[in-house]
Every structure is written in C-alpha cells, then in structure tokens.
Amino acid sequence: MAAQIISGKEIAQQIRAELTQEVAKLKEKNITPGLGVILVGQDPASISYVSAKEKACDAIGIYSDDNRLSAETSEDELLGLIEKMNNDPKINGILVQLPLPKHINEAKVLLAIAPSKDVDGFHPVNVGRMVIGEKAFLPCTPHGVIQMIKRSGVTLEGAEVVIVGRSNIVGKPLANLLAQKSELGNATVTVCHTRTRNIAAHTLKADIVIAATGYPNTITADMVKEGACVIDVGVNRIEDKTRERGYRLVGDVDFDAVKEKAAFITPVPGGVGPMTITMLLYNTVESAKMANDLL
Ligand code: GUN
C-alpha cells in the first residue's frame, strides 16, 4: 500500500496559525518580534531560502530587517553588523544564512551572535545547552523534523531511528535530540555516514529513516523496511529542461519507489523545508517572549 504523505506544508501551516495568535497577543503588549536577516553573496539557493524566511515572517507579523551584503563583504564588516544587531532591542533573532563566502570564518561568525538571539541554534552555547537537556534554542531543521514525526502520530518512544548523515546542522543535533530522555526523544538512534560499511543493514531495521546526505537517491526502496516512516531532509537541484527554470528539486530519497514500501513519507518540496522556516519563526517568537520576561 502506498505511504501516507506527511505534508510539511500543512503541519507548518498549523504551527504558523498558532504563532500568528501568539504574535497578535504580543502586539497587544506593544511587542513586535524582530528577526535580523543577513545574506552574504549571491548563491541562488540561499537567496531563495532567505526570501522565503522573510516572507514567512511578514505573513505572521514578525518584523524582519533584511541585509543583503555583497560577496566581497569583509569578515570585520559582517561582525560589525552582528554586533549592532546584538545590541538592538528591536531584534530578537539573528539569522546569518550559511554557507558564507570562503574568506569569512563561519565558526567565528556564529560565535559572535549573542546566544540569546541565536534563533538558528548554532552557537556553541546553545548546542551545549541542548546536549545536556537545558533550555536552548533548538536548531530549526532537527526540531522541524521531530515536530513532523510527532504531529503525524508516528511513535518516537522506543523507535529504532536511523539517521543517514552527520552534519552539524542536521545529523548531529537530530541524533542528540532523538536520544534524549524527553518528549522530543526517547528513541534508539543510529547515525550512518560516508564511512559506514553497510548503510542498508542499518536502515532495513529502522522504524524511522531520516535522510540528510545531500545526494539524490541515497535511500532506495531496497534499503527500507515495509511500513517504515521515511523523512527526507535533502534539497537537491537537478537539471530538468522541461521546467522553465531549468531544474527541479529532489530529496535524498528515491520517493516514487520508497513510497510504495513505507507507511509514511515526506515529499520534496513541501516536506521538511517549510518546517525549517516555521521553527525559525517559533524560535524568534520565543526569543521575543524571553526578552520581555514573558517566559
Ligand atoms: N543554510 C542551510 N540551512 C540553514 C539554516 O537552517 N540556517 C542558516 N542560517 N543557514 C542555513
């Protein structure tokens, strides 16, 4: 039987409706959550992500401060802008879109963002707090993935979860959150990566497979257990001359074949992507509440 499609778009809409109400309540107290957005350079995928994030802010009443900087911007200039935002009470969250141009030290930039405004959850202070189970901004894609699983009624507690990919943004934090003794976790987690000898041997045992490799067709139907839940974090542009823009988006999962075997599957686009943006909005609203002693 074909899998139930988990629509990130629909779940994101639910959460955004909840957030719209929260923002309206904050506005009654004269508080408008603000997000400072910084994009350095002209990477087409980054431009489209940043535009989507700003549009989403606007739709729920979050103020966004748009900063598009040239690819030649110096590290010092970028650090200066971050410092200004750190000290600006109208800004509750700071988003520096990654990747940054090669001449800028990414780790140094992430470290410059005040942890209290780090709505991406990338600052080592927030990463550390998350790992030890203290209150922290959770990274948006991992948190979005967990919300999708939970809101689809798929059981996490006790589930065998296999994550394919070990990036700082997705694989590592997801593994950590899912293994924690918390309502977002309580799963048994395996992390597969480029040095794993036999990825299929692991994924075939998984109740939930999460693909975050950055390569199309990493997860094929023969790698998935009948009735599994498959979450596709990948966003890959592949050439498609039949499309006006010359490409189409695919995930890391062979969607058409895997959907015949899985019980739940996320599409690309319309899956994890809208959830990532939604959890950024969520963190920005939380940050505004914290800054005003409402949490
Ligand atoms: N680049 C790819 N994903 C992300 C993200 O979640 N946040 C930021 N800042 N940059 C990214």
PDB file of C-alpha atoms and ligand atoms in Angstrom:
ATOM      1  CA  MET A   1       0.000   0.000   0.000  1.00  0.00           C
ATOM      2  CA  ALA A   2       1.270   3.452  -0.838  1.00  0.00           C
ATOM      3  CA  ALA A   3       2.563   5.509   2.060  1.00  0.00           C
ATOM      4  CA  GLN A   4       0.723   8.324   3.750  1.00  0.00           C
ATOM      5  CA  ILE A   5       2.382  11.559   2.644  1.00  0.00           C
ATOM      6  CA  ILE A   6       3.422  13.706   5.597  1.00  0.00           C
ATOM      7  CA  SER A   7       2.805  17.236   4.365  1.00  0.00           C
ATOM      8  CA  GLY A   8       5.314  19.612   5.905  1.00  0.00           C
ATOM      9  CA  LYS A   9       3.371  22.379   4.258  1.00  0.00           C
ATOM     10  CA  GLU A  10       0.185  21.500   6.173  1.00  0.00           C
ATOM     11  CA  ILE A  11       1.895  20.925   9.528  1.00  0.00           C
ATOM     12  CA  ALA A  12       3.833  24.168   9.050  1.00  0.00           C
ATOM     13  CA  GLN A  13       0.535  25.968   8.411  1.00  0.00           C
ATOM     14  CA  GLN A  14      -0.893  24.590  11.683  1.00  0.00           C
ATOM     15  CA  ILE A  15       2.110  25.802  13.671  1.00  0.00           C
ATOM     16  CA  ARG A  16       2.154  29.158  11.849  1.00  0.00           C
ATOM     17  CA  ALA A  17      -1.521  29.642  12.745  1.00  0.00           C
ATOM     18  CA  GLU A  18      -0.604  29.034  16.418  1.00  0.00           C
ATOM     19  CA  LEU A  19       2.283  31.507  16.122  1.00  0.00           C
ATOM     20  CA  THR A  20       0.118  34.146  14.419  1.00  0.00           C
ATOM     21  CA  GLN A  21      -2.107  34.165  17.508  1.00  0.00           C
ATOM     22  CA  GLU A  22       0.913  34.431  19.802  1.00  0.00           C
ATOM     23  CA  VAL A  23       2.328  37.352  17.812  1.00  0.00           C
ATOM     24  CA  ALA A  24      -1.058  39.105  17.933  1.00  0.00           C
ATOM     25  CA  LYS A  25      -1.074  38.703  21.738  1.00  0.00           C
ATOM     26  CA  LEU A  26       2.459  40.125  21.954  1.00  0.00           C
ATOM     27  CA  LYS A  27       1.426  43.084  19.803  1.00  0.00           C
ATOM     28  CA  GLU A  28      -1.334  43.884  22.311  1.00  0.00           C
ATOM     29  CA  LYS A  29       1.546  44.381  24.772  1.00  0.00           C
ATOM     30  CA  ASN A  30       3.369  46.577  22.203  1.00  0.00           C
ATOM     31  CA  ILE A  31       5.916  43.848  21.482  1.00  0.00           C
ATOM     32  CA  THR A  32       6.769  43.041  17.855  1.00  0.00           C
ATOM     33  CA  PRO A  33       9.201  40.127  17.458  1.00  0.00           C
ATOM     34  CA  GLY A  34      12.056  41.089  15.142  1.00  0.00           C
ATOM     35  CA  LEU A  35      14.416  38.955  13.039  1.00  0.00           C
ATOM     36  CA  GLY A  36      17.671  40.333  11.639  1.00  0.00           C
ATOM     37  CA  VAL A  37      18.481  38.530   8.390  1.00  0.00           C
ATOM     38  CA  ILE A  38      21.955  38.607   6.844  1.00  0.00           C
ATOM     39  CA  LEU A  39      22.809  37.125   3.457  1.00  0.00           C
ATOM     40  CA  VAL A  40      26.336  37.486   2.106  1.00  0.00           C
ATOM     41  CA  GLY A  41      26.730  36.884  -1.632  1.00  0.00           C
ATOM     42  CA  GLN A  42      24.502  35.695  -4.437  1.00  0.00           C
ATOM     43  CA  ASP A  43      24.127  31.928  -4.003  1.00  0.00           C
ATOM     44  CA  PRO A  44      20.774  31.232  -5.744  1.00  0.00           C
ATOM     45  CA  ALA A  45      19.597  28.621  -3.222  1.00  0.00           C
ATOM     46  CA  SER A  46      20.477  30.923  -0.293  1.00  0.00           C
ATOM     47  CA  ILE A  47      18.656  33.848  -1.928  1.00  0.00           C
ATOM     48  CA  SER A  48      15.544  31.732  -2.280  1.00  0.00           C
ATOM     49  CA  TYR A  49      15.755  30.425   1.338  1.00  0.00           C
ATOM     50  CA  VAL A  50      16.251  33.923   2.766  1.00  0.00           C
ATOM     51  CA  SER A  51      13.374  35.350   0.732  1.00  0.00           C
ATOM     52  CA  ALA A  52      11.111  32.527   1.922  1.00  0.00           C
ATOM     53  CA  LYS A  53      12.110  33.180   5.547  1.00  0.00           C
ATOM     54  CA  GLU A  54      11.364  36.911   5.254  1.00  0.00           C
ATOM     55  CA  LYS A  55       8.040  36.279   3.550  1.00  0.00           C
ATOM     56  CA  ALA A  56       7.096  33.851   6.325  1.00  0.00           C
ATOM     57  CA  CYS A  57       7.987  36.448   8.991  1.00  0.00           C
ATOM     58  CA  ASP A  58       5.829  39.027   7.269  1.00  0.00           C
ATOM     59  CA  ALA A  59       2.867  36.643   6.992  1.00  0.00           C
ATOM     60  CA  ILE A  60       2.688  36.081  10.758  1.00  0.00           C
ATOM     61  CA  GLY A  61       3.549  39.639  11.847  1.00  0.00           C
ATOM     62  CA  ILE A  62       7.262  39.292  12.687  1.00  0.00           C
ATOM     63  CA  TYR A  63       9.344  42.320  11.654  1.00  0.00           C
ATOM     64  CA  SER A  64      12.345  41.353   9.532  1.00  0.00           C
ATOM     65  CA  ASP A  65      15.419  43.502   8.980  1.00  0.00           C
ATOM     66  CA  ASP A  66      16.769  42.487   5.568  1.00  0.00           C
ATOM     67  CA  ASN A  67      20.536  42.798   4.964  1.00  0.00           C
ATOM     68  CA  ARG A  68      21.846  41.595   1.593  1.00  0.00           C
ATOM     69  CA  LEU A  69      25.604  42.079   1.505  1.00  0.00           C
ATOM     70  CA  SER A  70      27.981  41.675  -1.435  1.00  0.00           C
ATOM     71  CA  ALA A  71      30.147  38.549  -1.716  1.00  0.00           C
ATOM     72  CA  GLU A  72      33.183  40.793  -1.103  1.00  0.00           C
ATOM     73  CA  THR A  73      31.972  41.901   2.351  1.00  0.00           C
ATOM     74  CA  SER A  74      34.823  41.576   4.860  1.00  0.00           C
ATOM     75  CA  GLU A  75      34.610  39.446   7.976  1.00  0.00           C
ATOM     76  CA  ASP A  76      35.022  42.605  10.087  1.00  0.00           C
ATOM     77  CA  GLU A  77      32.086  44.305   8.372  1.00  0.00           C
ATOM     78  CA  LEU A  78      29.908  41.252   8.983  1.00  0.00           C
ATOM     79  CA  LEU A  79      30.995  41.042  12.630  1.00  0.00           C
ATOM     80  CA  GLY A  80      30.189  44.753  12.987  1.00  0.00           C
ATOM     81  CA  LEU A  81      26.656  44.251  11.694  1.00  0.00           C
ATOM     82  CA  ILE A  82      26.126  41.307  14.061  1.00  0.00           C
ATOM     83  CA  GLU A  83      27.340  43.386  16.995  1.00  0.00           C
ATOM     84  CA  LYS A  84      24.884  46.131  16.049  1.00  0.00           C
ATOM     85  CA  MET A  85      22.040  43.596  15.967  1.00  0.00           C
ATOM     86  CA  ASN A  86      23.185  42.060  19.272  1.00  0.00           C
ATOM     87  CA  ASN A  87      22.621  45.493  20.852  1.00  0.00           C
ATOM     88  CA  ASP A  88      19.400  46.384  19.027  1.00  0.00           C
ATOM     89  CA  PRO A  89      16.319  45.770  21.229  1.00  0.00           C
ATOM     90  CA  LYS A  90      14.060  45.575  18.126  1.00  0.00           C
ATOM     91  CA  ILE A  91      15.960  42.462  17.025  1.00  0.00           C
ATOM     92  CA  ASN A  92      15.132  39.238  18.891  1.00  0.00           C
ATOM     93  CA  GLY A  93      16.759  36.821  16.491  1.00  0.00           C
ATOM     94  CA  ILE A  94      19.765  36.962  14.163  1.00  0.00           C
ATOM     95  CA  LEU A  95      19.969  34.734  11.114  1.00  0.00           C
ATOM     96  CA  VAL A  96      23.194  34.595   9.128  1.00  0.00           C
ATOM     97  CA  GLN A  97      22.431  32.425   6.123  1.00  0.00           C
ATOM     98  CA  LEU A  98      25.030  29.699   5.538  1.00  0.00           C
ATOM     99  CA  PRO A  99      27.228  28.920   3.691  1.00  0.00           C
ATOM    100  CA  LEU A 100      29.332  32.080   3.900  1.00  0.00           C
ATOM    101  CA  PRO A 101      31.966  33.028   1.278  1.00  0.00           C
ATOM    102  CA  LYS A 102      35.282  31.209   1.803  1.00  0.00           C
ATOM    103  CA  HIS A 103      37.188  34.271   3.086  1.00  0.00           C
ATOM    104  CA  ILE A 104      34.854  34.513   6.108  1.00  0.00           C
ATOM    105  CA  ASN A 105      35.385  32.244   9.120  1.00  0.00           C
ATOM    106  CA  GLU A 106      31.981  30.668   9.746  1.00  0.00           C
ATOM    107  CA  ALA A 107      32.780  29.465  13.279  1.00  0.00           C
ATOM    108  CA  LYS A 108      33.910  32.965  14.292  1.00  0.00           C
ATOM    109  CA  VAL A 109      30.721  34.495  12.881  1.00  0.00           C
ATOM    110  CA  LEU A 110      28.437  32.027  14.678  1.00  0.00           C
ATOM    111  CA  LEU A 111      30.305  32.682  17.909  1.00  0.00           C
ATOM    112  CA  ALA A 112      29.719  36.443  17.521  1.00  0.00           C
ATOM    113  CA  ILE A 113      25.927  36.084  17.649  1.00  0.00           C
ATOM    114  CA  ALA A 114      24.561  36.632  21.163  1.00  0.00           C
ATOM    115  CA  PRO A 115      23.330  33.210  22.381  1.00  0.00           C
ATOM    116  CA  SER A 116      20.081  34.917  23.496  1.00  0.00           C
ATOM    117  CA  LYS A 117      19.417  35.906  19.829  1.00  0.00           C
ATOM    118  CA  ASP A 118      20.767  32.721  18.200  1.00  0.00           C
ATOM    119  CA  VAL A 119      17.444  31.560  16.729  1.00  0.00           C
ATOM    120  CA  ASP A 120      19.256  29.122  14.413  1.00  0.00           C
ATOM    121  CA  GLY A 121      20.570  27.301  17.489  1.00  0.00           C
ATOM    122  CA  PHE A 122      24.098  27.136  16.021  1.00  0.00           C
ATOM    123  CA  HIS A 123      26.049  28.951  18.766  1.00  0.00           C
ATOM    124  CA  PRO A 124      28.188  26.542  20.827  1.00  0.00           C
ATOM    125  CA  VAL A 125      26.414  27.749  23.991  1.00  0.00           C
ATOM    126  CA  ASN A 126      23.032  26.683  22.605  1.00  0.00           C
ATOM    127  CA  VAL A 127      24.461  23.449  21.190  1.00  0.00           C
ATOM    128  CA  GLY A 128      25.951  22.643  24.608  1.00  0.00           C
ATOM    129  CA  ARG A 129      22.761  23.504  26.470  1.00  0.00           C
ATOM    130  CA  MET A 130      20.761  21.323  24.071  1.00  0.00           C
ATOM    131  CA  VAL A 131      23.126  18.375  24.546  1.00  0.00           C
ATOM    132  CA  ILE A 132      22.755  18.453  28.331  1.00  0.00           C
ATOM    133  CA  GLY A 133      18.986  18.892  28.076  1.00  0.00           C
ATOM    134  CA  GLU A 134      18.819  22.505  29.291  1.00  0.00           C
ATOM    135  CA  LYS A 135      16.545  25.129  27.774  1.00  0.00           C
ATOM    136  CA  ALA A 136      18.066  26.270  24.466  1.00  0.00           C
ATOM    137  CA  PHE A 137      17.096  27.424  21.004  1.00  0.00           C
ATOM    138  CA  LEU A 138      16.779  24.139  19.121  1.00  0.00           C
ATOM    139  CA  PRO A 139      18.190  24.052  15.583  1.00  0.00           C
ATOM    140  CA  CYS A 140      15.334  24.578  13.148  1.00  0.00           C
ATOM    141  CA  THR A 141      15.608  21.615  10.779  1.00  0.00           C
ATOM    142  CA  PRO A 142      16.029  18.947  13.503  1.00  0.00           C
ATOM    143  CA  HIS A 143      13.210  20.476  15.567  1.00  0.00           C
ATOM    144  CA  GLY A 144      11.019  20.672  12.445  1.00  0.00           C
ATOM    145  CA  VAL A 145      11.688  17.014  11.622  1.00  0.00           C
ATOM    146  CA  ILE A 146      10.696  15.954  15.145  1.00  0.00           C
ATOM    147  CA  GLN A 147       7.503  18.046  15.043  1.00  0.00           C
ATOM    148  CA  MET A 148       6.569  16.425  11.718  1.00  0.00           C
ATOM    149  CA  ILE A 149       7.037  12.942  13.124  1.00  0.00           C
ATOM    150  CA  LYS A 150       5.120  13.675  16.306  1.00  0.00           C
ATOM    151  CA  ARG A 151       2.245  15.567  14.675  1.00  0.00           C
ATOM    152  CA  SER A 152       1.759  12.710  12.177  1.00  0.00           C
ATOM    153  CA  GLY A 153       1.098  10.323  15.055  1.00  0.00           C
ATOM    154  CA  VAL A 154       4.249   8.247  14.458  1.00  0.00           C
ATOM    155  CA  THR A 155       5.602   6.862  17.757  1.00  0.00           C
ATOM    156  CA  LEU A 156       9.087   8.061  18.666  1.00  0.00           C
ATOM    157  CA  GLU A 157       9.330   6.487  22.092  1.00  0.00           C
ATOM    158  CA  GLY A 158      11.303   3.267  21.810  1.00  0.00           C
ATOM    159  CA  ALA A 159      11.515   3.532  17.998  1.00  0.00           C
ATOM    160  CA  GLU A 160      14.616   2.439  16.097  1.00  0.00           C
ATOM    161  CA  VAL A 161      15.678   5.586  14.240  1.00  0.00           C
ATOM    162  CA  VAL A 162      18.449   5.581  11.645  1.00  0.00           C
ATOM    163  CA  ILE A 163      19.828   8.966  10.580  1.00  0.00           C
ATOM    164  CA  VAL A 164      21.911   8.974   7.405  1.00  0.00           C
ATOM    165  CA  GLY A 165      24.236  11.991   7.564  1.00  0.00           C
ATOM    166  CA  ARG A 166      26.240  13.580  10.368  1.00  0.00           C
ATOM    167  CA  SER A 167      26.304  17.311   9.627  1.00  0.00           C
ATOM    168  CA  ASN A 168      26.438  19.936  12.371  1.00  0.00           C
ATOM    169  CA  ILE A 169      23.134  21.400  11.153  1.00  0.00           C
ATOM    170  CA  VAL A 170      21.066  18.218  10.836  1.00  0.00           C
ATOM    171  CA  GLY A 171      22.518  14.771  11.615  1.00  0.00           C
ATOM    172  CA  LYS A 172      24.403  15.503  14.829  1.00  0.00           C
ATOM    173  CA  PRO A 173      21.738  17.611  16.591  1.00  0.00           C
ATOM    174  CA  LEU A 174      18.938  15.287  15.457  1.00  0.00           C
ATOM    175  CA  ALA A 175      20.751  12.256  16.849  1.00  0.00           C
ATOM    176  CA  ASN A 176      21.183  14.071  20.114  1.00  0.00           C
ATOM    177  CA  LEU A 177      17.603  15.300  20.452  1.00  0.00           C
ATOM    178  CA  LEU A 178      16.050  11.972  19.458  1.00  0.00           C
ATOM    179  CA  ALA A 179      18.105  10.050  22.010  1.00  0.00           C
ATOM    180  CA  GLN A 180      17.301  12.407  24.881  1.00  0.00           C
ATOM    181  CA  LYS A 181      15.043  11.474  27.751  1.00  0.00           C
ATOM    182  CA  SER A 182      12.339  13.918  26.690  1.00  0.00           C
ATOM    183  CA  GLU A 183       9.074  14.055  24.815  1.00  0.00           C
ATOM    184  CA  LEU A 184      11.024  15.006  21.667  1.00  0.00           C
ATOM    185  CA  GLY A 185      13.195  11.914  22.020  1.00  0.00           C
ATOM    186  CA  ASN A 186      13.233   8.564  23.816  1.00  0.00           C
ATOM    187  CA  ALA A 187      14.201   6.818  20.558  1.00  0.00           C
ATOM    188  CA  THR A 188      17.076   4.413  19.916  1.00  0.00           C
ATOM    189  CA  VAL A 189      19.327   6.206  17.463  1.00  0.00           C
ATOM    190  CA  THR A 190      21.907   5.036  14.925  1.00  0.00           C
ATOM    191  CA  VAL A 191      23.895   7.500  12.818  1.00  0.00           C
ATOM    192  CA  CYS A 192      25.172   6.304   9.417  1.00  0.00           C
ATOM    193  CA  HIS A 193      27.681   8.280   7.336  1.00  0.00           C
ATOM    194  CA  THR A 194      30.139   8.074   4.470  1.00  0.00           C
ATOM    195  CA  ARG A 195      32.341   5.608   6.362  1.00  0.00           C
ATOM    196  CA  THR A 196      29.501   3.272   7.381  1.00  0.00           C
ATOM    197  CA  ARG A 197      30.275  -0.170   5.913  1.00  0.00           C
ATOM    198  CA  ASN A 198      26.727  -1.208   5.069  1.00  0.00           C
ATOM    199  CA  ILE A 199      24.111   1.532   5.368  1.00  0.00           C
ATOM    200  CA  ALA A 200      21.256  -0.719   4.195  1.00  0.00           C
ATOM    201  CA  ALA A 201      21.939  -3.208   7.010  1.00  0.00           C
ATOM    202  CA  HIS A 202      21.047  -0.414   9.431  1.00  0.00           C
ATOM    203  CA  THR A 203      18.202   1.296   7.551  1.00  0.00           C
ATOM    204  CA  LEU A 204      16.439  -2.042   6.962  1.00  0.00           C
ATOM    205  CA  LYS A 205      15.981  -2.393  10.739  1.00  0.00           C
ATOM    206  CA  ALA A 206      14.711   1.161  11.199  1.00  0.00           C
ATOM    207  CA  ASP A 207      11.172   2.138  12.156  1.00  0.00           C
ATOM    208  CA  ILE A 208      12.112   5.679  11.121  1.00  0.00           C
ATOM    209  CA  VAL A 209      14.751   6.552   8.492  1.00  0.00           C
ATOM    210  CA  ILE A 210      15.940  10.173   8.265  1.00  0.00           C
ATOM    211  CA  ALA A 211      17.937  11.007   5.145  1.00  0.00           C
ATOM    212  CA  ALA A 212      20.234  14.045   5.349  1.00  0.00           C
ATOM    213  CA  THR A 213      23.113  13.315   2.988  1.00  0.00           C
ATOM    214  CA  GLY A 214      22.818  15.983   0.296  1.00  0.00           C
ATOM    215  CA  TYR A 215      22.751  13.429  -2.535  1.00  0.00           C
ATOM    216  CA  PRO A 216      19.729  12.304  -4.580  1.00  0.00           C
ATOM    217  CA  ASN A 217      18.679   8.626  -4.363  1.00  0.00           C
ATOM    218  CA  THR A 218      20.824   7.821  -1.316  1.00  0.00           C
ATOM    219  CA  ILE A 219      17.857   5.911   0.113  1.00  0.00           C
ATOM    220  CA  THR A 220      16.321   3.403  -2.295  1.00  0.00           C
ATOM    221  CA  ALA A 221      13.343   1.066  -1.744  1.00  0.00           C
ATOM    222  CA  ASP A 222      15.560  -1.975  -1.059  1.00  0.00           C
ATOM    223  CA  MET A 223      17.031  -0.111   1.930  1.00  0.00           C
ATOM    224  CA  VAL A 224      13.698   0.486   3.692  1.00  0.00           C
ATOM    225  CA  LYS A 225      11.646  -1.830   5.904  1.00  0.00           C
ATOM    226  CA  GLU A 226       7.997  -2.399   4.930  1.00  0.00           C
ATOM    227  CA  GLY A 227       5.850   0.054   6.936  1.00  0.00           C
ATOM    228  CA  ALA A 228       8.693   2.386   7.941  1.00  0.00           C
ATOM    229  CA  CYS A 229       8.456   6.175   8.265  1.00  0.00           C
ATOM    230  CA  VAL A 230      10.877   7.949   5.910  1.00  0.00           C
ATOM    231  CA  ILE A 231      11.831  11.597   6.419  1.00  0.00           C
ATOM    232  CA  ASP A 232      13.724  13.290   3.592  1.00  0.00           C
ATOM    233  CA  VAL A 233      15.780  16.315   4.638  1.00  0.00           C
ATOM    234  CA  GLY A 234      17.582  16.618   1.282  1.00  0.00           C
ATOM    235  CA  VAL A 235      17.063  19.509  -1.123  1.00  0.00           C
ATOM    236  CA  ASN A 236      18.969  18.853  -4.346  1.00  0.00           C
ATOM    237  CA  ARG A 237      18.661  20.788  -7.595  1.00  0.00           C
ATOM    238  CA  ILE A 238      18.802  18.515 -10.617  1.00  0.00           C
ATOM    239  CA  GLU A 239      18.762  19.660 -14.223  1.00  0.00           C
ATOM    240  CA  ASP A 240      15.339  19.489 -15.852  1.00  0.00           C
ATOM    241  CA  LYS A 241      14.986  21.100 -19.251  1.00  0.00           C
ATOM    242  CA  THR A 242      11.208  20.605 -19.194  1.00  0.00           C
ATOM    243  CA  ARG A 243      10.989  23.195 -16.379  1.00  0.00           C
ATOM    244  CA  GLU A 244      11.093  26.890 -17.142  1.00  0.00           C
ATOM    245  CA  ARG A 245      13.840  27.478 -14.543  1.00  0.00           C
ATOM    246  CA  GLY A 246      15.894  24.564 -15.929  1.00  0.00           C
ATOM    247  CA  TYR A 247      15.956  22.442 -12.772  1.00  0.00           C
ATOM    248  CA  ARG A 248      13.717  20.691 -10.273  1.00  0.00           C
ATOM    249  CA  LEU A 249      14.113  19.911  -6.589  1.00  0.00           C
ATOM    250  CA  VAL A 250      14.520  16.360  -5.333  1.00  0.00           C
ATOM    251  CA  GLY A 251      15.385  14.981  -1.913  1.00  0.00           C
ATOM    252  CA  ASP A 252      17.854  12.294  -0.855  1.00  0.00           C
ATOM    253  CA  VAL A 253      15.206   9.554  -1.094  1.00  0.00           C
ATOM    254  CA  ASP A 254      14.008   7.740  -4.224  1.00  0.00           C
ATOM    255  CA  PHE A 255      10.495   8.988  -3.438  1.00  0.00           C
ATOM    256  CA  ASP A 256       8.447   7.163  -6.119  1.00  0.00           C
ATOM    257  CA  ALA A 257       9.800   3.714  -5.221  1.00  0.00           C
ATOM    258  CA  VAL A 258      10.106   4.190  -1.443  1.00  0.00           C
ATOM    259  CA  LYS A 259       6.513   5.470  -1.096  1.00  0.00           C
ATOM    260  CA  GLU A 260       5.277   2.026  -2.213  1.00  0.00           C
ATOM    261  CA  LYS A 261       7.004   0.368   0.741  1.00  0.00           C
ATOM    262  CA  ALA A 262       6.922   2.927   3.545  1.00  0.00           C
ATOM    263  CA  ALA A 263       3.891   3.696   5.722  1.00  0.00           C
ATOM    264  CA  PHE A 264       4.788   7.415   5.981  1.00  0.00           C
ATOM    265  CA  ILE A 265       6.986   9.558   3.766  1.00  0.00           C
ATOM    266  CA  THR A 266       7.787  13.257   3.366  1.00  0.00           C
ATOM    267  CA  PRO A 267       7.862  14.846  -0.098  1.00  0.00           C
ATOM    268  CA  VAL A 268      10.411  17.272  -1.552  1.00  0.00           C
ATOM    269  CA  PRO A 269       9.448  20.060  -1.960  1.00  0.00           C
ATOM    270  CA  GLY A 270       6.673  20.583   0.606  1.00  0.00           C
ATOM    271  CA  GLY A 271       8.193  18.373   3.316  1.00  0.00           C
ATOM    272  CA  VAL A 272      10.928  19.363   5.742  1.00  0.00           C
ATOM    273  CA  GLY A 273      11.640  22.744   4.047  1.00  0.00           C
ATOM    274  CA  PRO A 274       8.528  24.599   5.282  1.00  0.00           C
ATOM    275  CA  MET A 275       9.091  23.105   8.764  1.00  0.00           C
ATOM    276  CA  THR A 276      12.616  24.538   8.997  1.00  0.00           C
ATOM    277  CA  ILE A 277      11.290  28.020   8.312  1.00  0.00           C
ATOM    278  CA  THR A 278       8.435  27.544  10.767  1.00  0.00           C
ATOM    279  CA  MET A 279      10.727  26.560  13.621  1.00  0.00           C
ATOM    280  CA  LEU A 280      12.800  29.692  12.928  1.00  0.00           C
ATOM    281  CA  LEU A 281       9.608  31.732  13.404  1.00  0.00           C
ATOM    282  CA  TYR A 282       8.896  29.734  16.573  1.00  0.00           C
ATOM    283  CA  ASN A 283      12.368  30.492  17.998  1.00  0.00           C
ATOM    284  CA  THR A 284      12.025  34.189  17.140  1.00  0.00           C
ATOM    285  CA  VAL A 285       8.689  34.420  18.978  1.00  0.00           C
ATOM    286  CA  GLU A 286      10.178  32.541  21.972  1.00  0.00           C
ATOM    287  CA  SER A 287      13.126  34.940  21.976  1.00  0.00           C
ATOM    288  CA  ALA A 288      10.811  37.981  21.973  1.00  0.00           C
ATOM    289  CA  LYS A 289       8.916  36.482  24.920  1.00  0.00           C
ATOM    290  CA  MET A 290      12.156  35.840  26.815  1.00  0.00           C
ATOM    291  CA  ALA A 291      13.462  39.352  26.154  1.00  0.00           C
ATOM    292  CA  ASN A 292      10.259  40.706  27.710  1.00  0.00           C
ATOM    293  CA  ASP A 293      10.235  38.351  30.703  1.00  0.00           C
ATOM    294  CA  LEU A 294       7.159  36.535  29.426  1.00  0.00           C
ATOM    295  CA  LEU A 295       8.655  33.043  29.697  1.00  0.00           C
TER     296      LEU A 295
HETATM  297  N1  GUN B   1      21.840  27.042   5.404  1.00  0.00           N
HETATM  298  C1  GUN B   1      21.185  25.877   5.229  1.00  0.00           C
HETATM  299  N2  GUN B   1      20.308  25.670   6.230  1.00  0.00           N
HETATM  300  C2  GUN B   1      20.420  26.725   7.056  1.00  0.00           C
HETATM  301  C3  GUN B   1      19.762  27.089   8.257  1.00  0.00           C
HETATM  302  O1  GUN B   1      18.912  26.375   8.805  1.00  0.00           O
HETATM  303  N3  GUN B   1      20.135  28.272   8.795  1.00  0.00           N
HETATM  304  C4  GUN B   1      21.090  29.056   8.246  1.00  0.00           C
HETATM  305  N4  GUN B   1      21.411  30.187   8.863  1.00  0.00           N
HETATM  306  N5  GUN B   1      21.718  28.755   7.128  1.00  0.00           N
HETATM  307  C5  GUN B   1      21.375  27.586   6.544  1.00  0.00           C
END
